Coordinates of C-alpha atoms and ligand atoms in Angstrom, one line a residue:
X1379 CA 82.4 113.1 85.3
X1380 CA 80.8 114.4 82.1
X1381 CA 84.2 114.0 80.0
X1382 CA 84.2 110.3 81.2
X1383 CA 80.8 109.5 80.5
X1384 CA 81.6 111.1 76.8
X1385 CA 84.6 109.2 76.1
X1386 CA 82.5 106.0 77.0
X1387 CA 79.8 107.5 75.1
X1388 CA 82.3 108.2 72.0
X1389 CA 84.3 104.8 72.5
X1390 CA 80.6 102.8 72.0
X1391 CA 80.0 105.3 68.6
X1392 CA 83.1 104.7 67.0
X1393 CA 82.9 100.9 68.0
X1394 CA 79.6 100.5 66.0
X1395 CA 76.4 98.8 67.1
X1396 CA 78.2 96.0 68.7
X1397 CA 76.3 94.3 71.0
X1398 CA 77.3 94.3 74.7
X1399 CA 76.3 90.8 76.6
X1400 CA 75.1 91.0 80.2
X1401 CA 74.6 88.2 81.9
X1402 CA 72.1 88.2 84.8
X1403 CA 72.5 84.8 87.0
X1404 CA 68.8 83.8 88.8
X1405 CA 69.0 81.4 91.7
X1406 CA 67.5 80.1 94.4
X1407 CA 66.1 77.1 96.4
X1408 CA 64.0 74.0 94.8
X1409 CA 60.5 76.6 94.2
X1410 CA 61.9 79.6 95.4
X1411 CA 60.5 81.3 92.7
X1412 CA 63.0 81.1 89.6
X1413 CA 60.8 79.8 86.6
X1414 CA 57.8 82.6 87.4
X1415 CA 60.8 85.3 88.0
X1416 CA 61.8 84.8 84.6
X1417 CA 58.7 84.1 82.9
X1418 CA 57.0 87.8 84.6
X1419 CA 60.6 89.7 84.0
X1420 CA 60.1 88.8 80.0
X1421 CA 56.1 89.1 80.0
X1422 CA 56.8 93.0 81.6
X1423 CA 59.8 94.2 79.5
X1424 CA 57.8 93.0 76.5
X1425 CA 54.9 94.7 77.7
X1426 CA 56.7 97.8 79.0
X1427 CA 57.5 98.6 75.0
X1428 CA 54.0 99.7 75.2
X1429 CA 53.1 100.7 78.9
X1430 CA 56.6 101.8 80.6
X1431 CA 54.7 102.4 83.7
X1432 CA 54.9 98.1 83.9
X1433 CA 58.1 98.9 84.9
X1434 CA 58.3 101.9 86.3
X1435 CA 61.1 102.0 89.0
X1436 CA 63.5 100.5 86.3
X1437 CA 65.0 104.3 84.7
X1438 CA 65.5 103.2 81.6
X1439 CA 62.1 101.6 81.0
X1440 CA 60.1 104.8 82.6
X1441 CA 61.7 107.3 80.3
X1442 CA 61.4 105.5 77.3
X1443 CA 64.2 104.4 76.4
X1444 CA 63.4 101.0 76.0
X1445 CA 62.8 100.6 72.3
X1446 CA 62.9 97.2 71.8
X1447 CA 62.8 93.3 72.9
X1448 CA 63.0 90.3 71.2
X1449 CA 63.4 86.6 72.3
X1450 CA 66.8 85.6 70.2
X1451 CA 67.9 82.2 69.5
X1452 CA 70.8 80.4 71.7
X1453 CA 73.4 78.5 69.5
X1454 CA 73.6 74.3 69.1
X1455 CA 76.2 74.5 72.0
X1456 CA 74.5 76.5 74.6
X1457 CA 72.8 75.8 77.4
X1458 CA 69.4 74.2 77.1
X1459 CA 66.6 77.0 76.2
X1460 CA 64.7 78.3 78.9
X1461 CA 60.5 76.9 78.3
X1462 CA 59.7 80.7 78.1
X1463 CA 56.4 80.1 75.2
X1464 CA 55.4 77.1 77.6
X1465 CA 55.3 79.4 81.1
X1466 CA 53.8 82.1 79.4
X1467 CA 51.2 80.3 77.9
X1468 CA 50.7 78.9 81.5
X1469 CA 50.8 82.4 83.4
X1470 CA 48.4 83.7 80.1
X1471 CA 46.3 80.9 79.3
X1472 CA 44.0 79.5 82.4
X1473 CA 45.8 81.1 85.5
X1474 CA 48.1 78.2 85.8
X1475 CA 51.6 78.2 87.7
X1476 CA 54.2 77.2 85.1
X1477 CA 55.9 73.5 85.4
X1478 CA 58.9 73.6 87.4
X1479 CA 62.4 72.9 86.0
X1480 CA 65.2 71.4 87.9
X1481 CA 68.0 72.3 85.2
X1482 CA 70.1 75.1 84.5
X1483 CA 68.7 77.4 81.2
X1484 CA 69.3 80.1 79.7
X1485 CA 66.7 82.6 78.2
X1486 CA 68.7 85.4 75.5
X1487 CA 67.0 88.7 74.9
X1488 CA 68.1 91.0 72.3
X1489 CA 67.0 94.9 73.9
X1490 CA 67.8 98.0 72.6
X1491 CA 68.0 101.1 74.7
X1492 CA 68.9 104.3 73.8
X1493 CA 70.8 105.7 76.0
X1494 CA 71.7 110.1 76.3
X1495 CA 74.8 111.9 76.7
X1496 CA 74.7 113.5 80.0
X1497 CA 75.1 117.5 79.8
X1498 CA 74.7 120.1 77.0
X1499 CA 77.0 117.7 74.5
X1500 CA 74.1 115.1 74.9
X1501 CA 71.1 117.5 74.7
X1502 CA 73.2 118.1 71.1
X1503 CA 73.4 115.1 69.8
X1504 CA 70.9 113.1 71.2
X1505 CA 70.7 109.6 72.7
X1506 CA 72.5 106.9 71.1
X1507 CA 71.2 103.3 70.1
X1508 CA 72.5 100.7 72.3
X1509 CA 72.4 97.0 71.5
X1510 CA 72.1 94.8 74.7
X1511 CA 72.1 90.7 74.7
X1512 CA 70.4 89.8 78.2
X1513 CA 71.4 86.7 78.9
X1514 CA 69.6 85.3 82.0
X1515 CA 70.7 82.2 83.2
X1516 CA 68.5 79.9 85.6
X1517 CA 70.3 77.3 88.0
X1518 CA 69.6 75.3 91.2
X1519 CA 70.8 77.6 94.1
X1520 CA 71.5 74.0 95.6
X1521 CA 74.7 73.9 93.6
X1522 CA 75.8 77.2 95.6
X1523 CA 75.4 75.4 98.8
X1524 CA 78.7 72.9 97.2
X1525 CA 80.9 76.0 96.3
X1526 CA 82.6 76.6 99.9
X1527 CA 83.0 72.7 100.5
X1528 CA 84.9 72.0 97.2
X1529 CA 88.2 73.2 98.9
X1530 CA 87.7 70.5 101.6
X1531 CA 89.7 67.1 101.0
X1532 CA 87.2 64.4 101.0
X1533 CA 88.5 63.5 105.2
X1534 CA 87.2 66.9 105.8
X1535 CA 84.1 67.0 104.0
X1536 CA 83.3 63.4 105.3
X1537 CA 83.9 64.1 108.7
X1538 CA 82.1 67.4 108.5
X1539 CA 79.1 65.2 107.2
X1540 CA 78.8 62.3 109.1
X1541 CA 78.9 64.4 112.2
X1542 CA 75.8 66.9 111.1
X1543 CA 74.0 63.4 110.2
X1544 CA 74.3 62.6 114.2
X1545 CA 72.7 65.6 115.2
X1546 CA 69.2 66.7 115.8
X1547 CA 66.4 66.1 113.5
X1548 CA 68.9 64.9 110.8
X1549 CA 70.0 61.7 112.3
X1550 CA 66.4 60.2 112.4
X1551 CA 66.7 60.1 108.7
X1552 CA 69.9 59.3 108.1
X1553 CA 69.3 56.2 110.5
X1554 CA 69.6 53.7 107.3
X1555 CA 72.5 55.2 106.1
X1556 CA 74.1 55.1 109.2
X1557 CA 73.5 51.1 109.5
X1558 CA 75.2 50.7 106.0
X1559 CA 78.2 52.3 107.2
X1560 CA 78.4 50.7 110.7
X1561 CA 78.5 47.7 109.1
X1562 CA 81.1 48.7 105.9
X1563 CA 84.3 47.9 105.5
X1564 CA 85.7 50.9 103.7
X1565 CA 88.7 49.0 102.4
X1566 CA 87.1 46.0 100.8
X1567 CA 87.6 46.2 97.4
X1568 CA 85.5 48.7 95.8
X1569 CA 82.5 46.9 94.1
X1570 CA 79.4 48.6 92.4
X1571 CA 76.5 47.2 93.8
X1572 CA 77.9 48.3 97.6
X1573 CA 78.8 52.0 96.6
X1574 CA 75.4 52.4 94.4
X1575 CA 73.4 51.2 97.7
X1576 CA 75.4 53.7 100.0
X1577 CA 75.5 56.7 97.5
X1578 CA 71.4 55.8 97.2
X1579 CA 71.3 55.7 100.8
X1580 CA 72.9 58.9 101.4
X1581 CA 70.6 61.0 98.3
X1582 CA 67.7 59.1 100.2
X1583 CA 68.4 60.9 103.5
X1584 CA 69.0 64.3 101.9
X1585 CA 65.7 64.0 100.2
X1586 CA 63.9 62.7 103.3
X1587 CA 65.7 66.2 105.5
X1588 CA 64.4 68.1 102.4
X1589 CA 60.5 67.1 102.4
X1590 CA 60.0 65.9 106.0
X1591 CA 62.0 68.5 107.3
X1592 CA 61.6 71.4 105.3
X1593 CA 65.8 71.4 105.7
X1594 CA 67.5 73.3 103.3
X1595 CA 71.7 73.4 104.0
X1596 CA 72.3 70.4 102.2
X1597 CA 74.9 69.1 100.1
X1598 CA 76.1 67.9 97.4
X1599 CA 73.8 69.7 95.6
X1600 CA 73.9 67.2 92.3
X1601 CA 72.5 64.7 94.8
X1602 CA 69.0 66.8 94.9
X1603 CA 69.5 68.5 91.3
X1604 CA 71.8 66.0 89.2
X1605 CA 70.7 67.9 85.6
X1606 CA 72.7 66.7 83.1
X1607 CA 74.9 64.4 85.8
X1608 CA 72.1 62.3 86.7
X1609 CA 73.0 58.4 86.7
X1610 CA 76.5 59.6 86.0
X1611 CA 79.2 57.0 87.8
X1612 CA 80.9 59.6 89.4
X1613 CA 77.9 60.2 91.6
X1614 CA 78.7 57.5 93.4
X1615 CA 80.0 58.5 96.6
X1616 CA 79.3 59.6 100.0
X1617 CA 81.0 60.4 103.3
X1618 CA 83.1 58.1 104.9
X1619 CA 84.9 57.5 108.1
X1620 CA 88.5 56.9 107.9
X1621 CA 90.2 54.3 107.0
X1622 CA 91.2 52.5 110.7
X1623 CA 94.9 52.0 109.4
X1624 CA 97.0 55.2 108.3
X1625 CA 96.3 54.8 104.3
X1626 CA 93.6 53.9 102.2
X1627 CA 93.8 50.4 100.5
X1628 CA 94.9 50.6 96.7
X1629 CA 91.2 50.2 95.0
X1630 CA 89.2 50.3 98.3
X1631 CA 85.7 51.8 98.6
X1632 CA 87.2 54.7 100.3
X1633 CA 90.0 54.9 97.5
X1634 CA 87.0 55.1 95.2
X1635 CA 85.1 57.7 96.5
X1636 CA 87.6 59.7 97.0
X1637 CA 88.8 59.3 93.6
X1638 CA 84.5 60.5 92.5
X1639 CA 84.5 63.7 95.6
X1640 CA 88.0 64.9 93.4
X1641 CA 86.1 64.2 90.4
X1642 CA 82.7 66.0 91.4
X1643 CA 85.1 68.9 91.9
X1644 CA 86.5 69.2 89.3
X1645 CA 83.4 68.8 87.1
X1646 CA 81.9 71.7 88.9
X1647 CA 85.2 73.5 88.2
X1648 CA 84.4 72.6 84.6
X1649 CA 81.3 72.6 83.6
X1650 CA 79.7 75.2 86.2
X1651 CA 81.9 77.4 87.8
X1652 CA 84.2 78.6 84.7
X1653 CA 81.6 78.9 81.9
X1654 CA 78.7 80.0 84.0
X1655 CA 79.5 81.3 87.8
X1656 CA 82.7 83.4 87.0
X1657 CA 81.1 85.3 83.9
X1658 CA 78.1 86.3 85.7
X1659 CA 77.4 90.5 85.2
X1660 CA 74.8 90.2 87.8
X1661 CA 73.3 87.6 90.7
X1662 CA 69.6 87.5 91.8
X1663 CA 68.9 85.4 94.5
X1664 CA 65.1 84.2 95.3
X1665 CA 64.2 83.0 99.0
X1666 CA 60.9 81.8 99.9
X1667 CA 60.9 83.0 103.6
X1668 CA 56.9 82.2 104.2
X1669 CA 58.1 78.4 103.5
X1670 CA 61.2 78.7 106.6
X1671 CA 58.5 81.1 108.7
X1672 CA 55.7 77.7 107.8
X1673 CA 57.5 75.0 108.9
X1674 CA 59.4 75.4 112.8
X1675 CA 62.0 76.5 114.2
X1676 CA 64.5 74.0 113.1
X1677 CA 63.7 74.3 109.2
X1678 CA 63.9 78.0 110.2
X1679 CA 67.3 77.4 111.4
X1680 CA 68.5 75.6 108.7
X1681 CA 67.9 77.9 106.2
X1682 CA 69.9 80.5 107.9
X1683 CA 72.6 78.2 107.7
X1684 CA 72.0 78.1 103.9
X1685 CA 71.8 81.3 103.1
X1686 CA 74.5 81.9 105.2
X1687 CA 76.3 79.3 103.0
X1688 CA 75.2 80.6 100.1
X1689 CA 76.0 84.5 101.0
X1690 CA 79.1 83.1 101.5
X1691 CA 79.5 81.7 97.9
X1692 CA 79.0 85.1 96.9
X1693 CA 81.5 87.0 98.2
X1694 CA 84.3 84.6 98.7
X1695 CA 86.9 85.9 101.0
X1696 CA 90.2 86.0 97.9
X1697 CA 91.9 82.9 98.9
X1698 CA 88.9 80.6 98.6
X1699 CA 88.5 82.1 95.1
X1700 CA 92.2 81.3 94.5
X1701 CA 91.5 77.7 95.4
X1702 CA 88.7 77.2 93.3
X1703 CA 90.5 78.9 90.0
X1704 CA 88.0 81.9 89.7
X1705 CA 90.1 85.3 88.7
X1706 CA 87.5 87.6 89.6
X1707 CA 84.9 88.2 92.6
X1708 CA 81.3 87.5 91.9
X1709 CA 79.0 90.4 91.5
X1710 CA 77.1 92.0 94.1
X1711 CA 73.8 89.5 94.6
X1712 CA 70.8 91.5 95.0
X1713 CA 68.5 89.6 97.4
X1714 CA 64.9 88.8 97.1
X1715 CA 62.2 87.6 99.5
X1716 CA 59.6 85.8 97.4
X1717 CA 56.2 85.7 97.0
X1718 CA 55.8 89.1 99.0
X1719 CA 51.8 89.7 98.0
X1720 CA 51.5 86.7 100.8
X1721 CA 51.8 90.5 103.0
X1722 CA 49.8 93.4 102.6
X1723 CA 52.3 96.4 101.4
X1724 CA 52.2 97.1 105.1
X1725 CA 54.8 94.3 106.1
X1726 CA 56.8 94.1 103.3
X1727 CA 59.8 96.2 105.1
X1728 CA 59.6 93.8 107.7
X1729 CA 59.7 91.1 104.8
X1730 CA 62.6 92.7 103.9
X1731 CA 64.3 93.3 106.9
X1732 CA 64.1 90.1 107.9
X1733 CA 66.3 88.7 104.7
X1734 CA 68.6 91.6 105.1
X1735 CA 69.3 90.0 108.7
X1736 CA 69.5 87.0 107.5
X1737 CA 72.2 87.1 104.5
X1738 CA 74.4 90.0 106.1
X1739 CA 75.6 93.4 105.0
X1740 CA 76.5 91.9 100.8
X1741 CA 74.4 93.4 98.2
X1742 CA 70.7 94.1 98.1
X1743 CA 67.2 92.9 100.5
X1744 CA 64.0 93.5 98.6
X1745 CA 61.1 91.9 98.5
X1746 CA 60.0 91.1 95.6
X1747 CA 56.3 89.2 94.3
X1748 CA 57.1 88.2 90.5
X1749 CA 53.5 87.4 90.3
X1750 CA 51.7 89.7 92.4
X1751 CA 48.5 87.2 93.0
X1752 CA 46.7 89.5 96.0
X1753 CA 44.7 92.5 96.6
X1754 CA 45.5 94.6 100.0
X1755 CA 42.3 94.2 102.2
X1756 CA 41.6 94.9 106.4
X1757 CA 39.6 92.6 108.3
X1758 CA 38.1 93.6 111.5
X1759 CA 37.9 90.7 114.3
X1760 CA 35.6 89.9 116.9
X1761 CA 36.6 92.3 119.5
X1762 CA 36.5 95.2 116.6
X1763 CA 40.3 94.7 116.4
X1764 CA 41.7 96.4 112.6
X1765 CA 44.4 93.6 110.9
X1766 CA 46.0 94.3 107.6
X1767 CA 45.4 91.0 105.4
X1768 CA 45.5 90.2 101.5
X1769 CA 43.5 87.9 99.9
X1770 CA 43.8 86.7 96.9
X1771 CA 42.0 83.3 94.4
X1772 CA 43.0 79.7 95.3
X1773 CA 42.6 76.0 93.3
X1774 CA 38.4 75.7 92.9
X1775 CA 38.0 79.7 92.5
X1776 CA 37.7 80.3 95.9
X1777 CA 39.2 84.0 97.7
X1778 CA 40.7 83.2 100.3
X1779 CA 42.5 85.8 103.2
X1780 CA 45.8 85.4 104.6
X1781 CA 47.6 87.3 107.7
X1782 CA 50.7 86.4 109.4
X1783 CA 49.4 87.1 112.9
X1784 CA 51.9 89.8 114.8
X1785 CA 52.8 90.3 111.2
X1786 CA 56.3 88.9 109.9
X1787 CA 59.6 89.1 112.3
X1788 CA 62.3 91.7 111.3
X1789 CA 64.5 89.1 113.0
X1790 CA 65.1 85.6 113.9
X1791 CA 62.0 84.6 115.9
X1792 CA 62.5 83.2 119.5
X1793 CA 62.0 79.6 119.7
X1794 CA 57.9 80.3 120.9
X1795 CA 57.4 82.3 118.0
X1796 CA 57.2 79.1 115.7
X1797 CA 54.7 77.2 118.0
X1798 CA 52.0 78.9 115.8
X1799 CA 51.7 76.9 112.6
X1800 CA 50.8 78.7 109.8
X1801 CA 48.9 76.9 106.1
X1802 CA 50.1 79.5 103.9
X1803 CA 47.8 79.0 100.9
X1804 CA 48.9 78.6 97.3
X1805 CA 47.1 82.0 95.1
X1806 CA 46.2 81.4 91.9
X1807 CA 48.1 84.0 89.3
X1808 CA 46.5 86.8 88.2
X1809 CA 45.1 87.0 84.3
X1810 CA 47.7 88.5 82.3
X1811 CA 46.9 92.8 81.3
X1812 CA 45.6 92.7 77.2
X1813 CA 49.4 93.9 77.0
X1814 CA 50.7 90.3 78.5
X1815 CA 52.1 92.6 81.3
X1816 CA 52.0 90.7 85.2
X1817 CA 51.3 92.4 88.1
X1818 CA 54.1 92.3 90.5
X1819 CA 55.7 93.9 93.9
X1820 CA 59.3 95.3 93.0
X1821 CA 60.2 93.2 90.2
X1822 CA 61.6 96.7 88.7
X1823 CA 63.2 97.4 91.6
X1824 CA 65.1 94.8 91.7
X1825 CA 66.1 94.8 87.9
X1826 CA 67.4 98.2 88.4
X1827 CA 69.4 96.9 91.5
X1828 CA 71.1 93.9 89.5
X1829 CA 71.5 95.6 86.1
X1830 CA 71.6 99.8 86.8
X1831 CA 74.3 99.7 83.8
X1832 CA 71.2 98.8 81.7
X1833 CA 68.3 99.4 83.6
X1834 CA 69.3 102.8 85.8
Ligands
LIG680 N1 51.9 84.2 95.3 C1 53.0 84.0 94.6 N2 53.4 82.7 94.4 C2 54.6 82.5 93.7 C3 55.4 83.6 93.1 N3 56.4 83.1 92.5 C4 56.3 81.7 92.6 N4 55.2 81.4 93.3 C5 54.7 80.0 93.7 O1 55.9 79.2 93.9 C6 55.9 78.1 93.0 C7 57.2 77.7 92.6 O2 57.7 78.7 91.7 P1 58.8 78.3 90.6 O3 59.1 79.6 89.8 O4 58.3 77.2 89.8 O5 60.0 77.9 91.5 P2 61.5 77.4 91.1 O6 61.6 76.0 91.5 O7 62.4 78.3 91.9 O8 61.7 77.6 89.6 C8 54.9 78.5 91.9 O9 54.3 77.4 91.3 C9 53.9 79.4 92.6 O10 52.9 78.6 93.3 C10 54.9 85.0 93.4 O11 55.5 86.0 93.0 N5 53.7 85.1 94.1
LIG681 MG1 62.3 76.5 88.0

């Protein structure tokens, strides 16, 4: 072991100062949490040069071997820059949530570590400089929901799709949908106007299952988060029933958008999956379970379909990888139930628990508060009763408590469960230490999960 670990140590000497590029991938659904994880990970390795106890769970930042951090600049070709002066200047400047973004970016950070020798060699020598580009890309973990259907022909994704839009509580808003397809020819000629109104029709219904509903296993995920796609021609598509004769007409509607399903995957082949999915070092993904807990059983259920889906994406069995090009299997994800100061420390296992039942045995469950917005208090009811609580500020200035009463299932909750509605309020963020450091719940943790290479 310590032979290896000197070789590697020699190799990186003799190799110079080069600097090593990690990529760290953060995801998750539409305000899971992805803007403020970034923003509080930067403000707290920034302030950590300063107060390593900001991130104390993270090795390499609690011994001190963090030496430095700087913001670096992305070249003309990159990925558009992540708003990181804007959110901080949110989080910092009147205890504001930072404006959310619906687009993949990319925030680079040059750090440098040093980093010992193990063993009497390294006690010797001393610790050597390492030169570390974080690269931390933020994307839609809508798109994710796409990446096991893009095998499917378009028969098989349409038939998979127009059955889930008969079924309970999707069908009520897919009903106008619906009536443009009962009454469609799908091999008339292929006309703009008709596929613009049904492709509009279908993004209408996924929209309306997203904020009636609280659904969240929906695809395809351009349709909600288009980024640099959107009004593209392409996009013009949705499912369709067969054709009633064996083949398609030559330049038919469902010729057509068949023709835009190949072409969506292939641009997600393109421009997603090869540059950005398959280089990926490491994968955080953010869930907001107090949302799915909020809002019934059925958006409960439908979650746990998606992250099912989307655990899935992340360790794909080999021969879906094979099919969709990739060479190499994904990282392991590390897991994170957001927002966990909504629970005094007290529930956070169960927090935790409950995500780790919910995505299966691959990779991490931690729950993690980016922005850790509440203060641990008891309240004592009526009948002298003790209830762990936090409370925390909300819009006016206002403190307000919150409890999850019976405290937050380690599992799926039975169907009753949900029949108690809960308002979970929305906390103001905390005022920034003089150091610009965030208090937060596990955010080192989970660094250390993702990255030990740099972090452990
Ligand atoms: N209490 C609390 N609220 C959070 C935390 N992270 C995010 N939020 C809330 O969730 C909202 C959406 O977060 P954002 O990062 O914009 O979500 P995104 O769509 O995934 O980028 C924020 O505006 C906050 O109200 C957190 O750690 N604690
Ligand atoms: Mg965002």
């Amino acid at each position: 072991m310590e032979l290896q670990a000197a070789a590697s140590w020699l190799r990186r000497f003799l190799l110079g100062a080069a600097t090593e590029t990690v990529r760290l991938a953060v995801t998750g659904l539409a305000r899971a949490g992805k803007t403020v994880f970034v923003t509080a990970l930067a403000a707290n390795l920034l302030a950590a040069l300063r107060d390593p106890r900001r991130l104390s769970a993270a090795p390499a930042v609690a011994e001190g071997r963090l030496v430095s951090v700087n913001e670096a600049g992305l070249s003309v070709t990159d990925a558009p820059l992540f708003p990181l002066e804007a959110s901080l200047a949110a989080l910092g400047g009147g205890a504001r949530w930072p404006e959310p973004t619906r687009r993949l970016t990319k925030l680079a950070l040059d750090l440098e570590l040093l980093s010992p020798l193990p063993g009497q060699f390294g006690r010797l020598v001393g610790p050597l400089r390492r030169s570390v580009r974080l690269e931390i890309v933020d994307y839609p973990g809508e798109w994710l929901l796409d990446l096991p259907l893009l095998p499917l022909s378009f028969e098989d994704w349409s038939a998979r799709q127009l059955a889930r839009a008969r079924t309970f509580p999707r069908a009520r808003f897919a009903e106008a949908w619906l009536a443009l397809l009962a009454e469609l020819d799908v091999q008339a000629p292929a006309e703009e106007g008709a596929m613009r109104r049904l492709a509009e029709a279908y993004a209408a219904y996924l929209r309306r299952c997203r904020d009636e509903a609280a659904l969240a296993d929906l695809c395809p995920g351009r349709f909600l988060n288009p980024d640099t796609w959107d009004g593209m021609a392409f996009l013009l598509f949705c499912p369709l029933p067969l054709p009633p004769a064996a083949s398609p007409k030559a330049g038919s509607i469902w010729e057509r958008m068949r023709a835009h399903w190949d072409e969506y995957r292939r641009r997600t082949r393109v421009e997603f999956l090869l540059p950005h999915f398959a280089r990926f070092d490491a994968h955080v993904v953010l869930v907001d379970l107090f949302r799915a807990l909020a809002s019934g059983a059925t958006s409960f259920a439908d979650t746990q379909a998606a992250l099912a889906a989307i655990a899935a994406s992340l360790r794909p069995e080999p021969g879906l990888l094979a099919r969709l090009g990739l060479e190499r299997a994904p990282p392991r994800p590390v897991f994170c139930a957001t927002k966990a100061d909504y629970v005094p420390a007290s529930q956070r296992g169960q927090l935790a628990a409950l995500l780790r039942h919910l995505v299966g045995g691959n990779g991490a469950a931690i729950a993690l508060a980016a922005v850790a917005c509440t203060r641990d208090i008891t309240l004592t009811d009526e009948r002298g009763r003790v209830q762990d609580a936090v409370e925390g500020l909300v819009e006016g200035g206002r403190r307000e408590a919150f409890w999850f009463a019976g405290g937050v299932p380690a599992e799926t909750p039975e169907q009753t469960w949900f029949d108690r509605r809960y308002e979970v309020p929305c906390f103001l963020p905390p005022t920034p230490g003089s150091d610009g450091g965030l208090r937060h719940v596990n955010l080192d943790r989970v660094l250390a999960a993702a990255l030990p290479a740099v972090f452990g």
